[in-house]
Tab-separated table of C-alpha atoms in Angstrom:
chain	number	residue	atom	x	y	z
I	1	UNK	CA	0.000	0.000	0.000
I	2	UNK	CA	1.535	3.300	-1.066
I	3	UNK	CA	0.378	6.224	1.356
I	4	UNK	CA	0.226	8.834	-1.614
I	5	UNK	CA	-2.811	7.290	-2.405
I	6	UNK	CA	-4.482	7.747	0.963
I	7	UNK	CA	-4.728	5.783	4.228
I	8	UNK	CA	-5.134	1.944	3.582
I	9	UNK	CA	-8.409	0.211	3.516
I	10	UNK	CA	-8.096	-1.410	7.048
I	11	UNK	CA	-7.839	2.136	8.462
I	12	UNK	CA	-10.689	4.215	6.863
I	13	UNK	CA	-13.249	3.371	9.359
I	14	UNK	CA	-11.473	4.995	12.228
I	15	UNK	CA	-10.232	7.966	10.206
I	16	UNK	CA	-13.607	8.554	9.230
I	17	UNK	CA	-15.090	8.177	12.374
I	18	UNK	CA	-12.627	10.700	13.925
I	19	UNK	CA	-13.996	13.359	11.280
I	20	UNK	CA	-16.741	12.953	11.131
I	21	UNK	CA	-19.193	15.129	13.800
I	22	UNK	CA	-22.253	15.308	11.523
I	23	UNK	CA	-24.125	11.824	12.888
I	24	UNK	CA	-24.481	8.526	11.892
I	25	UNK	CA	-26.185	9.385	8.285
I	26	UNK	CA	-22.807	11.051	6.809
I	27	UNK	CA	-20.702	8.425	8.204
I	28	UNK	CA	-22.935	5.961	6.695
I	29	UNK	CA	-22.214	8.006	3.225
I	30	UNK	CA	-19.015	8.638	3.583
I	31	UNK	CA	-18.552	4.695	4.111
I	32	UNK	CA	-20.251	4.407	1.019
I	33	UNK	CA	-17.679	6.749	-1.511
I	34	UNK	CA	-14.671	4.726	0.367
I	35	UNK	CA	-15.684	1.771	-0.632
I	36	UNK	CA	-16.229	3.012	-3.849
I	37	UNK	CA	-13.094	4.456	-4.203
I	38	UNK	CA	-11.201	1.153	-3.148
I	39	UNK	CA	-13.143	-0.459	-5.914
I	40	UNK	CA	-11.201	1.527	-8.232
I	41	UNK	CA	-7.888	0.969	-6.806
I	42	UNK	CA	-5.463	-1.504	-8.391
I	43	UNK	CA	-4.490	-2.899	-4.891
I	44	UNK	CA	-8.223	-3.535	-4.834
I	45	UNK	CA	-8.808	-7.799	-3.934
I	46	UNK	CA	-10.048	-9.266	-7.262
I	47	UNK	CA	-8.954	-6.480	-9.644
I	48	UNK	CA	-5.359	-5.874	-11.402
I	49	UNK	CA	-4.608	-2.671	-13.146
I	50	UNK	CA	-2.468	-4.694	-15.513
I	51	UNK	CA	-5.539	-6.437	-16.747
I	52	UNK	CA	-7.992	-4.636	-19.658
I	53	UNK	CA	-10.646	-6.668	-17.636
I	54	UNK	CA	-10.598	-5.463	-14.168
I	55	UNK	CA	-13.841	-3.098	-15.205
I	56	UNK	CA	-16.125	-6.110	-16.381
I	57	UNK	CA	-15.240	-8.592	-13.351
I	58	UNK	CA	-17.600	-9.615	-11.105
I	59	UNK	CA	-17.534	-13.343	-10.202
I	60	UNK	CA	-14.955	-12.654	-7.826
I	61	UNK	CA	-15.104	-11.387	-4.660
I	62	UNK	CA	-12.714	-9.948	-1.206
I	63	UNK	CA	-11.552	-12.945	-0.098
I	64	UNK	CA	-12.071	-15.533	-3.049
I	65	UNK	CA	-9.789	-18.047	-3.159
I	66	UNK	CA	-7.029	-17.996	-5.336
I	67	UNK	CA	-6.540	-20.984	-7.836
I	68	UNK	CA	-3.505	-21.582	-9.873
I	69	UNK	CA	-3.884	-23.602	-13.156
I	70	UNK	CA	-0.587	-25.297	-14.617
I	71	UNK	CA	-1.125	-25.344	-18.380
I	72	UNK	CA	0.515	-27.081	-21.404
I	73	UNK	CA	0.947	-25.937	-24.411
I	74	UNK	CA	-1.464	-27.800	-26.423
I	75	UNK	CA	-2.299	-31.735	-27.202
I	76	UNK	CA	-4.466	-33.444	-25.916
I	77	UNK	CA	-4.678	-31.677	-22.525
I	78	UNK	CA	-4.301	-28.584	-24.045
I	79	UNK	CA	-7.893	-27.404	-23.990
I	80	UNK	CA	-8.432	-28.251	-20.003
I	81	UNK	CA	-7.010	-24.896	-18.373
I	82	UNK	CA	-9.619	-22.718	-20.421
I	83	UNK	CA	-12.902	-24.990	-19.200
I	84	UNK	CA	-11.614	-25.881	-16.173
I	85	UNK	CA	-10.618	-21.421	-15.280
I	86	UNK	CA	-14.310	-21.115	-16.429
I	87	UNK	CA	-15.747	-24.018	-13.841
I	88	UNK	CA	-13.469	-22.095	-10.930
I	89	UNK	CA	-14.727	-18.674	-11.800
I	90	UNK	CA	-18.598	-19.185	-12.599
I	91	UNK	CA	-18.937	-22.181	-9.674
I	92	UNK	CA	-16.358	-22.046	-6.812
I	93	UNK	CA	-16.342	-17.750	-6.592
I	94	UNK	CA	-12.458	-18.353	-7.514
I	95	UNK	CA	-9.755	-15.873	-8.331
I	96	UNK	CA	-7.935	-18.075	-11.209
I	97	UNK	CA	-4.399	-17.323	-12.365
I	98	UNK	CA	-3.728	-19.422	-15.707
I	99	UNK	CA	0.260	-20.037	-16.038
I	100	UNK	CA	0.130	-21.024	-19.477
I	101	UNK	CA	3.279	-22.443	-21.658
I	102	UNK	CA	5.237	-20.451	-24.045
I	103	UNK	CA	4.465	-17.408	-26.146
I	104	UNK	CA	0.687	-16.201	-26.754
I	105	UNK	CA	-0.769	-17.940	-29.836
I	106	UNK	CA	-3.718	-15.160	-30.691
I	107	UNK	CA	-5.904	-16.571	-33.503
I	108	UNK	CA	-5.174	-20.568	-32.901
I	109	UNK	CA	-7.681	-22.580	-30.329
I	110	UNK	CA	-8.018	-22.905	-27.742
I	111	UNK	CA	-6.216	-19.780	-26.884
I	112	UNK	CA	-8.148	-17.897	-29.496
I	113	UNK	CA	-10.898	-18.292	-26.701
I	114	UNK	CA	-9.004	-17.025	-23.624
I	115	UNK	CA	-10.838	-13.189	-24.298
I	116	UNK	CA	-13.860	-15.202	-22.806
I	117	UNK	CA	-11.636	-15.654	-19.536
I	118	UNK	CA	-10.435	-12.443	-19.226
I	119	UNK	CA	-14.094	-10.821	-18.814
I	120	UNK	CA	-14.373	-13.498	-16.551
I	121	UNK	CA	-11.547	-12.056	-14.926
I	122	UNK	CA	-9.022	-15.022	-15.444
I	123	UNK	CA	-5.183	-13.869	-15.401
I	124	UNK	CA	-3.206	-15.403	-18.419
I	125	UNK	CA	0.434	-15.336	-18.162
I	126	UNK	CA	2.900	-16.684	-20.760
I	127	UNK	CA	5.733	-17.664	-19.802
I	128	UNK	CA	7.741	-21.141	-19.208
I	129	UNK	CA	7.097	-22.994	-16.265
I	130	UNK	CA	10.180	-24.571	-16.400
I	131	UNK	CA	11.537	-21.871	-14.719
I	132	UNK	CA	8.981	-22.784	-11.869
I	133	UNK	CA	7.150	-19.841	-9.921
I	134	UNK	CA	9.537	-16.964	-10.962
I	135	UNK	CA	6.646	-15.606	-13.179
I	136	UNK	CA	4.082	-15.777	-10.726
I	137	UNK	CA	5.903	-13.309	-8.500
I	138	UNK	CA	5.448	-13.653	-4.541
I	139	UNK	CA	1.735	-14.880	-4.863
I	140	UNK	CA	0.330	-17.459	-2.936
I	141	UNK	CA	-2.508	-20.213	-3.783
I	142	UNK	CA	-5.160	-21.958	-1.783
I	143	UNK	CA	-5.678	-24.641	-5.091
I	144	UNK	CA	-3.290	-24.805	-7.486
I	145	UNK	CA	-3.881	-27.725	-11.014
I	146	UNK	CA	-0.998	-28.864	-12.541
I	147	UNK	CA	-2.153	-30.217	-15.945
I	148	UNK	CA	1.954	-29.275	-17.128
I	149	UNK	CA	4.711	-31.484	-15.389
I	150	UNK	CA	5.869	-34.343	-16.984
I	151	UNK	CA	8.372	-35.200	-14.570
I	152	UNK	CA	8.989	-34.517	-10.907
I	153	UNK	CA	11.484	-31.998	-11.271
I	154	UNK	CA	8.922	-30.213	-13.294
I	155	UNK	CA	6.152	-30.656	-10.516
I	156	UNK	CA	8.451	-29.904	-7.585
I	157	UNK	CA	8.423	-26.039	-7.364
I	158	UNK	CA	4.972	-25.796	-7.869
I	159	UNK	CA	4.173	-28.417	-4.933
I	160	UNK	CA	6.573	-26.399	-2.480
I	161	UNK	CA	4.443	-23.153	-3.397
I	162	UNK	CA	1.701	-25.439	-2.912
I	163	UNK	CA	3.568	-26.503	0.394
I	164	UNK	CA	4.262	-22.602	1.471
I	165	UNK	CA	1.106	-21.340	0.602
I	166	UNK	CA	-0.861	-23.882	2.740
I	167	UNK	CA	-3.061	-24.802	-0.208
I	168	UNK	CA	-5.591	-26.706	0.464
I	169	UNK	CA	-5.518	-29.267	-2.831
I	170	UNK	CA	-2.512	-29.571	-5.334
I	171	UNK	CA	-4.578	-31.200	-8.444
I	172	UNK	CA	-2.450	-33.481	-11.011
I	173	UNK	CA	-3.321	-34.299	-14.262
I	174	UNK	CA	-1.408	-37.295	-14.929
I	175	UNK	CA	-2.614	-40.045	-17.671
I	176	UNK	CA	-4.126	-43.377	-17.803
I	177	UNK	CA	-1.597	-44.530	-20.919
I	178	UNK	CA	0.638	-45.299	-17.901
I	179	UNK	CA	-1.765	-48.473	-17.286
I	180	UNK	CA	0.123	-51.784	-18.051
I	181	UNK	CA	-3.049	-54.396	-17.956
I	182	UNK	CA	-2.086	-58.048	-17.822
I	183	UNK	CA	-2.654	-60.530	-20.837
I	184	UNK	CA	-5.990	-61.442	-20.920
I	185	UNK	CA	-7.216	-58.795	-18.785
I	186	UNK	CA	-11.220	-58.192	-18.188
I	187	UNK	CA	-11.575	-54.481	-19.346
I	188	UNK	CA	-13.091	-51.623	-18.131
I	189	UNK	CA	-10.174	-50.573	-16.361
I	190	UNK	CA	-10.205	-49.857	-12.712
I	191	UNK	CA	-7.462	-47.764	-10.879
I	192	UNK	CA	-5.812	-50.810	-9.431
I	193	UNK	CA	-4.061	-51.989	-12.683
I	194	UNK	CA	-0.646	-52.116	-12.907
I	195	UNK	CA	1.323	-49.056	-14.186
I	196	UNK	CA	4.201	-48.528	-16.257
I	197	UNK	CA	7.240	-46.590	-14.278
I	198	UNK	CA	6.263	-43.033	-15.842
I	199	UNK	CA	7.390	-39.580	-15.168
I	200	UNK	CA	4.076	-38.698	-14.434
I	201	UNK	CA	3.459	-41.756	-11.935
I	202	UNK	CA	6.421	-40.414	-10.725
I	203	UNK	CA	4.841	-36.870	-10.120
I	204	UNK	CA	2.356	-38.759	-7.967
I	205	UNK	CA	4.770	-41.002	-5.767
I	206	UNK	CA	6.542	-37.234	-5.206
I	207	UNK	CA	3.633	-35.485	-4.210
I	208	UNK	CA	1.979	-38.560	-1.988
I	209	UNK	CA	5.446	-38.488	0.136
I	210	UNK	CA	5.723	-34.503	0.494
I	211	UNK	CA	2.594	-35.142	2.406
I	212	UNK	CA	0.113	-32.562	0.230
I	213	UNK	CA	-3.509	-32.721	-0.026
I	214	UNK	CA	-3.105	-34.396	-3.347
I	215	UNK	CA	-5.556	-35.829	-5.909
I	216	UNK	CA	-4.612	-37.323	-9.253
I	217	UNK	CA	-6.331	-37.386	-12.576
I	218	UNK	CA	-5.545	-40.069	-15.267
I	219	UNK	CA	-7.450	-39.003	-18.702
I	220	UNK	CA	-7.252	-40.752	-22.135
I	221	UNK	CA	-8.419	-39.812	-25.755
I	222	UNK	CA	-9.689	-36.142	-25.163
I	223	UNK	CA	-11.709	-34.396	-27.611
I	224	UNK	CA	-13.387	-30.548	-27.164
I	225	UNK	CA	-14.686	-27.779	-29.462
I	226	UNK	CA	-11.650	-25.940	-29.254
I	227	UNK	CA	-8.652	-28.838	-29.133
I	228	UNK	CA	-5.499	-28.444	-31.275
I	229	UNK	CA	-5.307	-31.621	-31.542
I	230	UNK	CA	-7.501	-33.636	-33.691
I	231	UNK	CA	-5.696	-36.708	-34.458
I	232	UNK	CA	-8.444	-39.381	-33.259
I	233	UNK	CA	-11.688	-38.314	-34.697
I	234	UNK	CA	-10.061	-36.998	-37.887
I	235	UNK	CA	-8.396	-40.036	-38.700
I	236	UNK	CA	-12.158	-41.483	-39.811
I	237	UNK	CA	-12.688	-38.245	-40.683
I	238	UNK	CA	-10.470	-37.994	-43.375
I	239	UNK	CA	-11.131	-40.765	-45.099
I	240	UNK	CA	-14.300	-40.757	-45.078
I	241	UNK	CA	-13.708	-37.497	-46.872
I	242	UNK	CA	-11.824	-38.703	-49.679
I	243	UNK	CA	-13.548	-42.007	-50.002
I	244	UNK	CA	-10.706	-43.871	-48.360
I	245	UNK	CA	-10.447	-47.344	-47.301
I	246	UNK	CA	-10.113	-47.497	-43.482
I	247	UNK	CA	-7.582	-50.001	-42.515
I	248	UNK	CA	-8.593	-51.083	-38.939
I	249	UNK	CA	-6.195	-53.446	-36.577
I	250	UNK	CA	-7.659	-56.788	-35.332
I	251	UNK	CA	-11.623	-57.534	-36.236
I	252	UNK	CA	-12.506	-53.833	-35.606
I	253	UNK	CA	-14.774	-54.439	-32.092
I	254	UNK	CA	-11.836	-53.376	-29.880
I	255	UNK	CA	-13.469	-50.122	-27.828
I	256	UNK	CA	-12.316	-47.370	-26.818
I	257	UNK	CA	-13.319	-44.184	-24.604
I	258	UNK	CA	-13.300	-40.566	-26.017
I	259	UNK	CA	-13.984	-37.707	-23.294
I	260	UNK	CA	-15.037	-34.066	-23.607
I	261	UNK	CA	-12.450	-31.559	-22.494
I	262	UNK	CA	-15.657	-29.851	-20.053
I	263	UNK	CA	-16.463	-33.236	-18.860
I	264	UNK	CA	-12.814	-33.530	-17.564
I	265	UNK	CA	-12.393	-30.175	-16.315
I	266	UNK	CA	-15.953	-30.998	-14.487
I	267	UNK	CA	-14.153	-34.051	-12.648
I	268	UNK	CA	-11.112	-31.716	-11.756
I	269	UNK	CA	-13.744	-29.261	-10.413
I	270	UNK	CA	-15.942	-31.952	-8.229
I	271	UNK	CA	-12.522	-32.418	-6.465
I	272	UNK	CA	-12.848	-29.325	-4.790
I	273	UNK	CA	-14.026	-29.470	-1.027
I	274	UNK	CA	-14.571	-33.033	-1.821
I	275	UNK	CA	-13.226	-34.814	1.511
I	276	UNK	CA	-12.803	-37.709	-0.149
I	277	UNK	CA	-10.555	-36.138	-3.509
I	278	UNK	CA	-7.855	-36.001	-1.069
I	279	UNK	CA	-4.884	-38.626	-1.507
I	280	UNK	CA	-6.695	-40.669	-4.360
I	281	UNK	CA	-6.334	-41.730	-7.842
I	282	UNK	CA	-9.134	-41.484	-10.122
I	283	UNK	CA	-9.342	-42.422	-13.594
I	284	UNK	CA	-10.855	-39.302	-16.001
I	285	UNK	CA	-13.570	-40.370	-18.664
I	286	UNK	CA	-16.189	-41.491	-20.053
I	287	UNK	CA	-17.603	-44.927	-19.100
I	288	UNK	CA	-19.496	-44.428	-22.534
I	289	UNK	CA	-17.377	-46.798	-24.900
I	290	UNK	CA	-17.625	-47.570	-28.814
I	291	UNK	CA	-16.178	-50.097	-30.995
I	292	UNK	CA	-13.517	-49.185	-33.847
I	293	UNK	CA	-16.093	-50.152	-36.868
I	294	UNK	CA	-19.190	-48.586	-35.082
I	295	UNK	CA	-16.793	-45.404	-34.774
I	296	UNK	CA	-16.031	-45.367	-38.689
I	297	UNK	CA	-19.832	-45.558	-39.226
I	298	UNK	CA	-20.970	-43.317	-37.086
I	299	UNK	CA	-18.168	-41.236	-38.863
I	300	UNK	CA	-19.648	-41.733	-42.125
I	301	UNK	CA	-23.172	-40.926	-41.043
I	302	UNK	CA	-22.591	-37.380	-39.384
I	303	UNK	CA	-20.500	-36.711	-42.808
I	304	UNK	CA	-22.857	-37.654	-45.107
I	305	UNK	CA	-20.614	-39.829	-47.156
I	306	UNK	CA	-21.439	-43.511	-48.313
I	307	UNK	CA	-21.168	-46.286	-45.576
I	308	UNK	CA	-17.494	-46.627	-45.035
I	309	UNK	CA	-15.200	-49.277	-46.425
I	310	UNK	CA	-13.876	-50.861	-43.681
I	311	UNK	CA	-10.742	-53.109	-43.756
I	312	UNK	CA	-9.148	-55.605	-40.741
I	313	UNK	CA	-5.429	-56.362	-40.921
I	314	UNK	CA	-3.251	-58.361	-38.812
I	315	UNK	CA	-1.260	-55.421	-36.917
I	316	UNK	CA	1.603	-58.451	-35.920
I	317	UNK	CA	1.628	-58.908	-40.096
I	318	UNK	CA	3.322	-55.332	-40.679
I	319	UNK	CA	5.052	-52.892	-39.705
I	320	UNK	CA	3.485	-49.646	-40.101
I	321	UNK	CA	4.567	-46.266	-38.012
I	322	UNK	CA	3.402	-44.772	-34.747
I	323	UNK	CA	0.476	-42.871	-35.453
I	324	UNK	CA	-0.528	-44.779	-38.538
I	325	UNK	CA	-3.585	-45.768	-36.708
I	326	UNK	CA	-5.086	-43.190	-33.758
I	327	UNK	CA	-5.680	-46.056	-31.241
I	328	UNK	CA	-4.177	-49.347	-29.415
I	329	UNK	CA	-4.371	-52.365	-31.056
I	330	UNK	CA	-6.039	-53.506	-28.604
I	331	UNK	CA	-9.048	-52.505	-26.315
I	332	UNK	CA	-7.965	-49.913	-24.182
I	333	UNK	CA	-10.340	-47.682	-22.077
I	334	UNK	CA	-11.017	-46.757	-18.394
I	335	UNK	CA	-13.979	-46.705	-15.777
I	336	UNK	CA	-14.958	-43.777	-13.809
I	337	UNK	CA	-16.640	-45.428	-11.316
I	338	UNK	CA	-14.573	-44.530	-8.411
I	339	UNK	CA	-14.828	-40.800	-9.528
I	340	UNK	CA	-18.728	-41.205	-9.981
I	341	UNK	CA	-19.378	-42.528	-6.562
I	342	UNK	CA	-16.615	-40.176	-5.033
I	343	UNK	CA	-16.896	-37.111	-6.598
I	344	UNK	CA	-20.538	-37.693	-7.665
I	345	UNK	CA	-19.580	-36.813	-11.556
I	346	UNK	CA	-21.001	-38.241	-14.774
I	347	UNK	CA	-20.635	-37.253	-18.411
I	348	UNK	CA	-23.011	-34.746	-19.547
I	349	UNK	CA	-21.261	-35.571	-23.452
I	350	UNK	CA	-21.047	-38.426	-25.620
I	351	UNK	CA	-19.003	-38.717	-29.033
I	352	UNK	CA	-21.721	-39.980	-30.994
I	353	UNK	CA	-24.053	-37.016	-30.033
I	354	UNK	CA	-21.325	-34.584	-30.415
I	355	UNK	CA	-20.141	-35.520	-34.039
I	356	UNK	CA	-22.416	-33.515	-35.839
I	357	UNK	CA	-21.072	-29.999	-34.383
I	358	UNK	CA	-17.195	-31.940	-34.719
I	359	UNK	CA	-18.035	-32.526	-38.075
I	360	UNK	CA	-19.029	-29.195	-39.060
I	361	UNK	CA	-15.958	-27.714	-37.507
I	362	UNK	CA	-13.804	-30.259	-39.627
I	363	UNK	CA	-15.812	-28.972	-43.019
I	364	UNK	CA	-15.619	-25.186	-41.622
I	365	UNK	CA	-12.136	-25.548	-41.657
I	366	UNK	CA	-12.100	-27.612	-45.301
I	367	UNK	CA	-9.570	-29.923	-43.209
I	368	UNK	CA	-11.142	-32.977	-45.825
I	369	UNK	CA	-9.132	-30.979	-48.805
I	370	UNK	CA	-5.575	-30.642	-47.197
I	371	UNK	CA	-2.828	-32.827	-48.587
I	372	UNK	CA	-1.695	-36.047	-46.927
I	373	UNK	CA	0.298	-39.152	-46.932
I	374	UNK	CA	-1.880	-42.544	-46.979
I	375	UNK	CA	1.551	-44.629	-47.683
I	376	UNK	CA	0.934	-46.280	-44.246
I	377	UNK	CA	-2.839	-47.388	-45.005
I	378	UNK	CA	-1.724	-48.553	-48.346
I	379	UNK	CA	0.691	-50.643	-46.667
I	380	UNK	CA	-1.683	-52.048	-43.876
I	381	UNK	CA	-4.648	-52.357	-46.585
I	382	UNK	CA	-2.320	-54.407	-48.914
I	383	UNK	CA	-1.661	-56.841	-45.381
I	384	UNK	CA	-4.652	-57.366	-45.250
C-alpha cells in the first residue's frame, strides 16, 4: 500500500469516524464513496490494473480463493485450463491465475478463446514454467492444477508453493496410458491396474510423500470444441472425406473411450471441497465406450458420405509407423466409477451425439481438402 494514495483500507473506518461530527447518516455516506473508491484501486482484492478486464469482473469477490492452473501448451490436454478457469470462476467464486506455456498464440484454439476468460476475470500469463514460480511473483494459492509437469522436477516447485502457501488441494493431471493391464485382462479398467514406471506416476509417488492434499487425474483420448489436436476423430474423418479405405487393426470391435475436455475439467472441479478427492487416484472419462467399426460408421453418417469401407489387418503382419492408426491395437479404455461414486460426476457428453457440431468444424475448416500421406494405409490395406 503506497500512502500517496491515501490511508489503507483497514484504516478508513477509524479515520472517518474521527472526522466525522455530523451523525451517523454522513458516516454511513461517507462509508459508502470509500468503498467506492477502493473499488477503483489496483491494490483492490479481485482487480489488477495490468488487466484490460478489471472493469467487467464480477464473479470474484474480497476474499475468493485464489486458484492456480498449470497449463501445457497444447495436445491433448491442451484445452483443459480454459474450461476448467471457467468451472473455478462461474462455480467455486475463484480468483484463477492461468500459467500457461510459451508465447501467446492469438488466432489458434483454444487460446483464441481465452478473451472469454479475461471478462471473466481469469489472469493469463505466458511464460515457461520450467523456470517454476519466478513468473508468478510472490503470490500465494489456496488450489493450485498442474495439468503441465511431466516429470517430478517439473512438478516440484509448484508443490513447495503449494507446500508454502498452505493450499488446500494440489490437483495433477497425470494419464491413464501409464496403465500396463495383464494378458488377458477383463476391461473396463479400474485404478488398481498395474502401471508402467512413468514420469508422471512419478509426479504422484513425489507429491503422496511430500505429504500434500493431493488428488490425481488419469485421462485418455480427449476431444473438445476448441482442441489443437484432432488426431483421433479426424483419422475417420479424413477418409471418409476422400472415399478412403479405413484399414482397422484386429476384427474392428476393440473399444475405446473418447472424453469431452468440459467433462474432464468438471471431474477436476468436483474435487474441490470433496473430503474424499484427497490422496486418491481417479481415472478421467467417459464410461461411454464404442467399438472401432461402429466409430467409422458413425463417422460416415454425421459426414454424409457412403457407408465406409472398412478393412481388418493383422497389426503383428506389418510394420506400419506410430500414429498410422489413432488407437491401441487392442481394447484400451477406463472406468470412472470410483470418480462417480466419489466425486458424484457423470458425463453430460457423448461422441456420438457430439459428431455432428465436430463434423461441421472439420468442413468449416475444409480440413477434408488438405494434402496427406496414406503410404501407411496402403501398406496395412495391402496386409490385409
Amino acid at each position: 500500500w503506497h500512502s500517496s494514495v491515501g490511508p489503507p483500507p483497514c484504516l478508513l473506518p477509524a479515520v472517518m469516524a474521527r472526522h466525522s461530527r455530523c451523525g451517523p447518516l454522513l458516516l454511513a455516506a461517507l462509508a459508502a464513496c470509500a468503498c467506492l473508491w477502493l473499488l477503483g484501486m489496483p491494490g483492490f482484492v479481485g482487480l489488477r490494473s495490468t488487466s484490460p478486464r478489471a472493469a467487467s469482473r464480477g464473479a470474484v469477490c474480497m476474499g475468493a480463493r485464489k486458484a492456480l492452473i498449470i497449463q501445457n501448451k497444447g495436445g491433448g490436454h491442451g484445452e483443459l485450463g480454459f474450461h476448467l478457469a471457467k468451472r473455478l470462476v462461474q462455480n467455486k467464486g475463484c480468483d484463477v491465475t492461468i500459467l500457461h506455456d510459451g508465447k501467446s498464440k492469438d488466432g489458434v484454439n483454444p487460446f483464441a478463446q481465452y478473451g472469454e476468460l479475461q471478462k471473466l476475470g481469469v489472469t493469463v500469463v505466458w511464460a515457461n514454467p520450467g523456470v517454476g514460480t519466478l513468473a508468478l511473483g510472490s503470490q500465494n494459492f489456496d488450489l493450485i492444477f498442474d495439468n503441465w509437469s511431466k516429470e517430478p522436477d517439473n512438478a516440484r516447485p509448484f508443490a513447495e508453493l503449494a507446500k508454502a502457501s498452505g493450499a488446500k488441494h494440489y490437483v495433477y493431471v497425470s494419464s491413464a496410458g501409464m496403465y500396463k493391464p495383464p494378458s488377458g485382462y477383463q476391461y473396463p479398467m479400474d485404478e488398481a491396474v498395474p502401471t508402467k514406471a512413468t514420469g508422471q506416476r512419478a509426479v504422484e509417488e513425489m507429491l503422496a510423500e511430500m505429504g500434500l492434499p493431493w488428488t490425481s487425474f488419469r485421462p485418455q483420448y480427449i476431444y473438445g470444441p476448441y482442441t489443437n489436436k484432432r488426431d483421433y476423430i479426424d483419422w475417420f474423418l479424413h477418409r471418409c472425406a476422400r472415399g478412403r479405405p479405413l484399414p482397422i487393426p484386429g476384427d474392428g470391435s476393440q473399444k475405446v473411450g473418447l472424453s469431452h475436455a468440459d467433462d474432464i475439467a468438471a471431474m477436476l472441479e468436483a474435487a474441490v471441497d470433496c473430503p474424499a478427492a484427497p490422496g486418491q487416484v481417479f481415472n478421467c472419462g467417459t464410461g461411454n465406450v464404442i467399438g472401432y467399426d461402429q466409430l467409422a460408421v458413425e463417422c460416415a453418417k454425421a459426414m454424409g458420405t457412403p457407408a465406409p469401407q472398412i478393412v481388418h489387418y493383422d497389426p503383428s503382419k506389418v510394420e506400419l509407423p506410430k500414429g498410422a492408426f489413432p488407437f491401441r491395437n487392442t481394447d484400451f479404455y477406463i472406468t470412472p466409477q470410483k470418480a462417480t461414486e466419489k466425486l458424484g460426476w457423470k458425463p453430460a457428453n457423448s461422441v456420438t451425439q457430439d459428431l455432428p457440431w465436430y463434423v461441421a468444424q472439420f468442413k468449416e475448416g475444409k480440413l477434408g481438402e488438405k494434402s496427406m500421406d496414406f503410404a501407411a494405409d496402403d501398406a496395412a490395406i495391402a496386409a490385409a
